[in-house]
Amino acid sequence: MQETSSTQRPGKVWFVGAGPGAPDLITVRGSRLLAEAGAILYTGSLVAETVLQWASPDCEIADSKSMDHAQVTAWLLDRAQRHDTVVRLQTGDPTLYGVLAELARPLDAAGVAVGIVPGVSSAMASAAAAGECLTLPEITQTVIFTRLSERTQMPERESLVSLAAHGCTLCIFLSIERIEAVVENLITAGWTSEAPVVVVHKATWPNEELVLRGTLSDIAARCREAQVDRQALILVSPALGARAQNDYKPSKLYDAAFPRRFRPAREPG
């Protein structure tokens, strides 16, 4: 870890995905950058502090939960003048619901180099926590990441009703506080009241992860009973529960009669 001098070019600011919560689910590259960083600004309201275990003992660490946009960018710009490596540590993946463009724009304008390190999204972590698949051969091959329209308005063409009408897998972010509205939108889109739903609260967070299962008819009540009203992902998919069923068509991936580049077809039996 080195500090920059006033005559040197500014350091580089890295937007690093912290992953969903568990400290060992950050990428190897992300943990290396945390160890090299002279300064780290993390989203304290969303990122588990255990991820900071990878930081150097003499690293300057600050929490941005009480900062506004101008304060965050000012902090990053200032530390980039002092250190070779500065990390903005964000929950999940920084390119997804992370206002990356807004934060990077002032850095670009100031001539500060920017790097991006992807992270494990809570969508994948939630599916793993629940032991579910997001896709299933000939049932659903499409996954939609979306949210309800609220303070951040959704484009009209991306209403939850219109997206849910496809009948594919939905990973619904930032909407658990309005779970009743999610249910209403899905029913309007044609999903039955008995469609399975999985809600995962704080996926992979040590001692805090909670998986709730239900249907559209009862998932809101289950969430209220468990007091889950933030930091939760909603999974709705025709693929839910596939492991317990045997009536789905098998994938061609391992079908002996289906030729592949390294495996010729062979007759069954």
PDB file of N, CA, C and O in Angstrom, residues 137-165:
ATOM      1  N   PRO A 137     -34.743 -26.814 -17.971  1.00  0.00           N
ATOM      2  CA  PRO A 137     -34.936 -27.125 -19.388  1.00  0.00           C
ATOM      3  C   PRO A 137     -36.419 -27.186 -19.787  1.00  0.00           C
ATOM      4  O   PRO A 137     -37.226 -27.837 -19.123  1.00  0.00           O
ATOM      5  N   GLU A 138     -36.746 -26.448 -20.821  1.00  0.00           N
ATOM      6  CA  GLU A 138     -38.072 -26.429 -21.440  1.00  0.00           C
ATOM      7  C   GLU A 138     -39.171 -25.882 -20.522  1.00  0.00           C
ATOM      8  O   GLU A 138     -40.354 -25.929 -20.856  1.00  0.00           O
ATOM      9  N   ILE A 139     -38.785 -25.370 -19.353  1.00  0.00           N
ATOM     10  CA  ILE A 139     -39.742 -24.745 -18.430  1.00  0.00           C
ATOM     11  C   ILE A 139     -39.504 -23.240 -18.370  1.00  0.00           C
ATOM     12  O   ILE A 139     -40.412 -22.451 -18.589  1.00  0.00           O
ATOM     13  N   THR A 140     -38.291 -22.844 -18.068  1.00  0.00           N
ATOM     14  CA  THR A 140     -37.922 -21.431 -18.123  1.00  0.00           C
ATOM     15  C   THR A 140     -36.432 -21.324 -18.391  1.00  0.00           C
ATOM     16  O   THR A 140     -35.614 -21.983 -17.737  1.00  0.00           O
ATOM     17  N   GLN A 141     -36.074 -20.519 -19.362  1.00  0.00           N
ATOM     18  CA  GLN A 141     -34.679 -20.281 -19.721  1.00  0.00           C
ATOM     19  C   GLN A 141     -34.337 -18.798 -19.648  1.00  0.00           C
ATOM     20  O   GLN A 141     -33.305 -18.361 -20.151  1.00  0.00           O
ATOM     21  N   THR A 142     -35.196 -18.049 -18.993  1.00  0.00           N
ATOM     22  CA  THR A 142     -35.009 -16.600 -18.892  1.00  0.00           C
ATOM     23  C   THR A 142     -35.136 -16.160 -17.435  1.00  0.00           C
ATOM     24  O   THR A 142     -36.032 -16.612 -16.726  1.00  0.00           O
ATOM     25  N   VAL A 143     -34.216 -15.302 -17.016  1.00  0.00           N
ATOM     26  CA  VAL A 143     -34.237 -14.756 -15.663  1.00  0.00           C
ATOM     27  C   VAL A 143     -34.314 -13.233 -15.768  1.00  0.00           C
ATOM     28  O   VAL A 143     -33.497 -12.610 -16.457  1.00  0.00           O
ATOM     29  N   ILE A 144     -35.283 -12.649 -15.092  1.00  0.00           N
ATOM     30  CA  ILE A 144     -35.457 -11.194 -15.088  1.00  0.00           C
ATOM     31  C   ILE A 144     -35.103 -10.650 -13.704  1.00  0.00           C
ATOM     32  O   ILE A 144     -35.646 -11.096 -12.696  1.00  0.00           O
ATOM     33  N   PHE A 145     -34.180  -9.698 -13.670  1.00  0.00           N
ATOM     34  CA  PHE A 145     -33.877  -8.960 -12.449  1.00  0.00           C
ATOM     35  C   PHE A 145     -34.685  -7.670 -12.501  1.00  0.00           C
ATOM     36  O   PHE A 145     -34.536  -6.870 -13.424  1.00  0.00           O
ATOM     37  N   THR A 146     -35.513  -7.433 -11.506  1.00  0.00           N
ATOM     38  CA  THR A 146     -36.345  -6.230 -11.539  1.00  0.00           C
ATOM     39  C   THR A 146     -36.720  -5.803 -10.129  1.00  0.00           C
ATOM     40  O   THR A 146     -36.256  -6.385  -9.141  1.00  0.00           O
ATOM     41  N   ARG A 147     -37.575  -4.804 -10.042  1.00  0.00           N
ATOM     42  CA  ARG A 147     -38.019  -4.263  -8.755  1.00  0.00           C
ATOM     43  C   ARG A 147     -39.341  -3.548  -8.964  1.00  0.00           C
ATOM     44  O   ARG A 147     -39.751  -3.280 -10.099  1.00  0.00           O
ATOM     45  N   LEU A 148     -40.005  -3.240  -7.870  1.00  0.00           N
ATOM     46  CA  LEU A 148     -41.207  -2.417  -7.949  1.00  0.00           C
ATOM     47  C   LEU A 148     -40.834  -0.962  -8.181  1.00  0.00           C
ATOM     48  O   LEU A 148     -39.767  -0.497  -7.781  1.00  0.00           O
ATOM     49  N   SER A 149     -41.726  -0.250  -8.818  1.00  0.00           N
ATOM     50  CA  SER A 149     -41.544   1.188  -8.984  1.00  0.00           C
ATOM     51  C   SER A 149     -41.865   1.875  -7.664  1.00  0.00           C
ATOM     52  O   SER A 149     -42.911   1.639  -7.062  1.00  0.00           O
ATOM     53  N   GLU A 150     -40.950   2.713  -7.202  1.00  0.00           N
ATOM     54  CA  GLU A 150     -41.199   3.436  -5.956  1.00  0.00           C
ATOM     55  C   GLU A 150     -40.562   4.805  -6.089  1.00  0.00           C
ATOM     56  O   GLU A 150     -40.867   5.538  -7.030  1.00  0.00           O
ATOM     57  N   ARG A 151     -39.648   5.172  -5.185  1.00  0.00           N
ATOM     58  CA  ARG A 151     -38.977   6.467  -5.326  1.00  0.00           C
ATOM     59  C   ARG A 151     -38.182   6.512  -6.626  1.00  0.00           C
ATOM     60  O   ARG A 151     -38.106   7.542  -7.286  1.00  0.00           O
ATOM     61  N   THR A 152     -37.556   5.359  -6.966  1.00  0.00           N
ATOM     62  CA  THR A 152     -36.943   5.230  -8.284  1.00  0.00           C
ATOM     63  C   THR A 152     -38.016   4.709  -9.226  1.00  0.00           C
ATOM     64  O   THR A 152     -38.447   3.553  -9.107  1.00  0.00           O
ATOM     65  N   GLN A 153     -38.468   5.547 -10.140  1.00  0.00           N
ATOM     66  CA  GLN A 153     -39.561   5.181 -11.020  1.00  0.00           C
ATOM     67  C   GLN A 153     -39.095   4.186 -12.081  1.00  0.00           C
ATOM     68  O   GLN A 153     -38.024   4.330 -12.667  1.00  0.00           O
ATOM     69  N   MET A 154     -39.916   3.179 -12.307  1.00  0.00           N
ATOM     70  CA  MET A 154     -39.630   2.209 -13.357  1.00  0.00           C
ATOM     71  C   MET A 154     -40.119   2.754 -14.697  1.00  0.00           C
ATOM     72  O   MET A 154     -41.173   3.411 -14.753  1.00  0.00           O
ATOM     73  N   PRO A 155     -39.384   2.498 -15.785  1.00  0.00           N
ATOM     74  CA  PRO A 155     -39.929   2.845 -17.098  1.00  0.00           C
ATOM     75  C   PRO A 155     -41.261   2.125 -17.303  1.00  0.00           C
ATOM     76  O   PRO A 155     -41.435   0.984 -16.858  1.00  0.00           O
ATOM     77  N   GLU A 156     -42.206   2.783 -17.957  1.00  0.00           N
ATOM     78  CA  GLU A 156     -43.543   2.207 -18.121  1.00  0.00           C
ATOM     79  C   GLU A 156     -43.496   0.828 -18.778  1.00  0.00           C
ATOM     80  O   GLU A 156     -44.269  -0.057 -18.432  1.00  0.00           O
ATOM     81  N   ARG A 157     -42.578   0.652 -19.711  1.00  0.00           N
ATOM     82  CA  ARG A 157     -42.479  -0.625 -20.422  1.00  0.00           C
ATOM     83  C   ARG A 157     -41.938  -1.744 -19.529  1.00  0.00           C
ATOM     84  O   ARG A 157     -41.948  -2.904 -19.909  1.00  0.00           O
ATOM     85  N   GLU A 158     -41.449  -1.386 -18.319  1.00  0.00           N
ATOM     86  CA  GLU A 158     -40.868  -2.374 -17.415  1.00  0.00           C
ATOM     87  C   GLU A 158     -41.701  -2.553 -16.148  1.00  0.00           C
ATOM     88  O   GLU A 158     -41.164  -2.894 -15.091  1.00  0.00           O
ATOM     89  N   SER A 159     -42.970  -2.364 -16.234  1.00  0.00           N
ATOM     90  CA  SER A 159     -43.823  -2.590 -15.069  1.00  0.00           C
ATOM     91  C   SER A 159     -43.729  -4.056 -14.664  1.00  0.00           C
ATOM     92  O   SER A 159     -43.506  -4.938 -15.505  1.00  0.00           O
ATOM     93  N   LEU A 160     -43.892  -4.318 -13.376  1.00  0.00           N
ATOM     94  CA  LEU A 160     -43.801  -5.696 -12.900  1.00  0.00           C
ATOM     95  C   LEU A 160     -44.869  -6.572 -13.544  1.00  0.00           C
ATOM     96  O   LEU A 160     -44.619  -7.742 -13.853  1.00  0.00           O
ATOM     97  N   VAL A 161     -46.029  -6.019 -13.784  1.00  0.00           N
ATOM     98  CA  VAL A 161     -47.096  -6.797 -14.426  1.00  0.00           C
ATOM     99  C   VAL A 161     -46.667  -7.255 -15.815  1.00  0.00           C
ATOM    100  O   VAL A 161     -46.825  -8.425 -16.179  1.00  0.00           O
ATOM    101  N   SER A 162     -46.094  -6.345 -16.593  1.00  0.00           N
ATOM    102  CA  SER A 162     -45.703  -6.706 -17.956  1.00  0.00           C
ATOM    103  C   SER A 162     -44.556  -7.696 -17.966  1.00  0.00           C
ATOM    104  O   SER A 162     -44.521  -8.625 -18.789  1.00  0.00           O
ATOM    105  N   LEU A 163     -43.611  -7.549 -17.052  1.00  0.00           N
ATOM    106  CA  LEU A 163     -42.491  -8.486 -17.000  1.00  0.00           C
ATOM    107  C   LEU A 163     -42.933  -9.851 -16.467  1.00  0.00           C
ATOM    108  O   LEU A 163     -42.517 -10.894 -16.975  1.00  0.00           O
ATOM    109  N   ALA A 164     -43.787  -9.853 -15.465  1.00  0.00           N
ATOM    110  CA  ALA A 164     -44.251 -11.103 -14.882  1.00  0.00           C
ATOM    111  C   ALA A 164     -45.109 -11.912 -15.842  1.00  0.00           C
ATOM    112  O   ALA A 164     -45.226 -13.129 -15.714  1.00  0.00           O
ATOM    113  N   ALA A 165     -45.714 -11.232 -16.807  1.00  0.00           N
ATOM    114  CA  ALA A 165     -46.569 -11.916 -17.781  1.00  0.00           C
ATOM    115  C   ALA A 165     -45.799 -12.919 -18.628  1.00  0.00           C
ATOM    116  O   ALA A 165     -46.395 -13.821 -19.230  1.00  0.00           O
TER     117      ALA A 165
END
